[in-house]
């Protein structure tokens, strides 16, 4: 048993060299308790060992609570980060949807513009054809009137004009 106690003392002494202050304090207290146990008679040794064990377990509860609090704080921080990431992703998805809608609207606008241009071109062509047809008809009518006018002028100049009653035409009397 003395070998085990010496091993434990060596471990405590080696741990004191550690830079962790709370550990050094806890190890010092543990060292004091062990030293006090070594100095007391056998009956007190069990009682003191039990007391030391209880103190050690109580100190472990405090450490456990601080670790749990740190874990909870970390979990809360991770939760906040996750929520922020979810909000950011949602905003990015909404922005992507808006981009898609804008692109669809632009495509629809371009399609309408093309359709409008095609309709304008068709109407312009149709109007040009109607105008040409109208001009041809008008020219034909003018040519016909001109021919009729020329024929009438020839009849008048020749002195013959058709008679509506009788046979043939009458000659105009010359003065």
PDB file of C-alpha atoms in Angstrom, residues 76-96:
ATOM      1  CA  UNK A  76     -26.573  27.730 -28.018  1.00  0.00           C
ATOM      2  CA  UNK A  77     -23.894  29.388 -30.114  1.00  0.00           C
ATOM      3  CA  UNK A  78     -23.980  26.575 -32.651  1.00  0.00           C
ATOM      4  CA  UNK A  79     -27.779  26.792 -32.685  1.00  0.00           C
ATOM      5  CA  UNK A  80     -27.628  30.542 -33.344  1.00  0.00           C
ATOM      6  CA  UNK A  81     -25.091  29.964 -36.124  1.00  0.00           C
ATOM      7  CA  UNK A  82     -27.313  27.241 -37.604  1.00  0.00           C
ATOM      8  CA  UNK A  83     -30.364  29.533 -37.465  1.00  0.00           C
ATOM      9  CA  UNK A  84     -28.410  32.325 -39.149  1.00  0.00           C
ATOM     10  CA  UNK A  85     -27.217  29.894 -41.816  1.00  0.00           C
ATOM     11  CA  UNK A  86     -30.809  28.730 -42.385  1.00  0.00           C
ATOM     12  CA  UNK A  87     -31.992  32.354 -42.721  1.00  0.00           C
ATOM     13  CA  UNK A  88     -29.172  33.090 -45.139  1.00  0.00           C
ATOM     14  CA  UNK A  89     -29.970  29.995 -47.225  1.00  0.00           C
ATOM     15  CA  UNK A  90     -33.669  30.919 -47.273  1.00  0.00           C
ATOM     16  CA  UNK A  91     -32.814  34.436 -48.407  1.00  0.00           C
ATOM     17  CA  UNK A  92     -30.530  33.049 -51.112  1.00  0.00           C
ATOM     18  CA  UNK A  93     -33.287  30.696 -52.337  1.00  0.00           C
ATOM     19  CA  UNK A  94     -35.786  33.573 -52.406  1.00  0.00           C
ATOM     20  CA  UNK A  95     -33.293  35.713 -54.307  1.00  0.00           C
ATOM     21  CA  UNK A  96     -32.726  32.882 -56.791  1.00  0.00           C
TER      22      UNK A  96
END
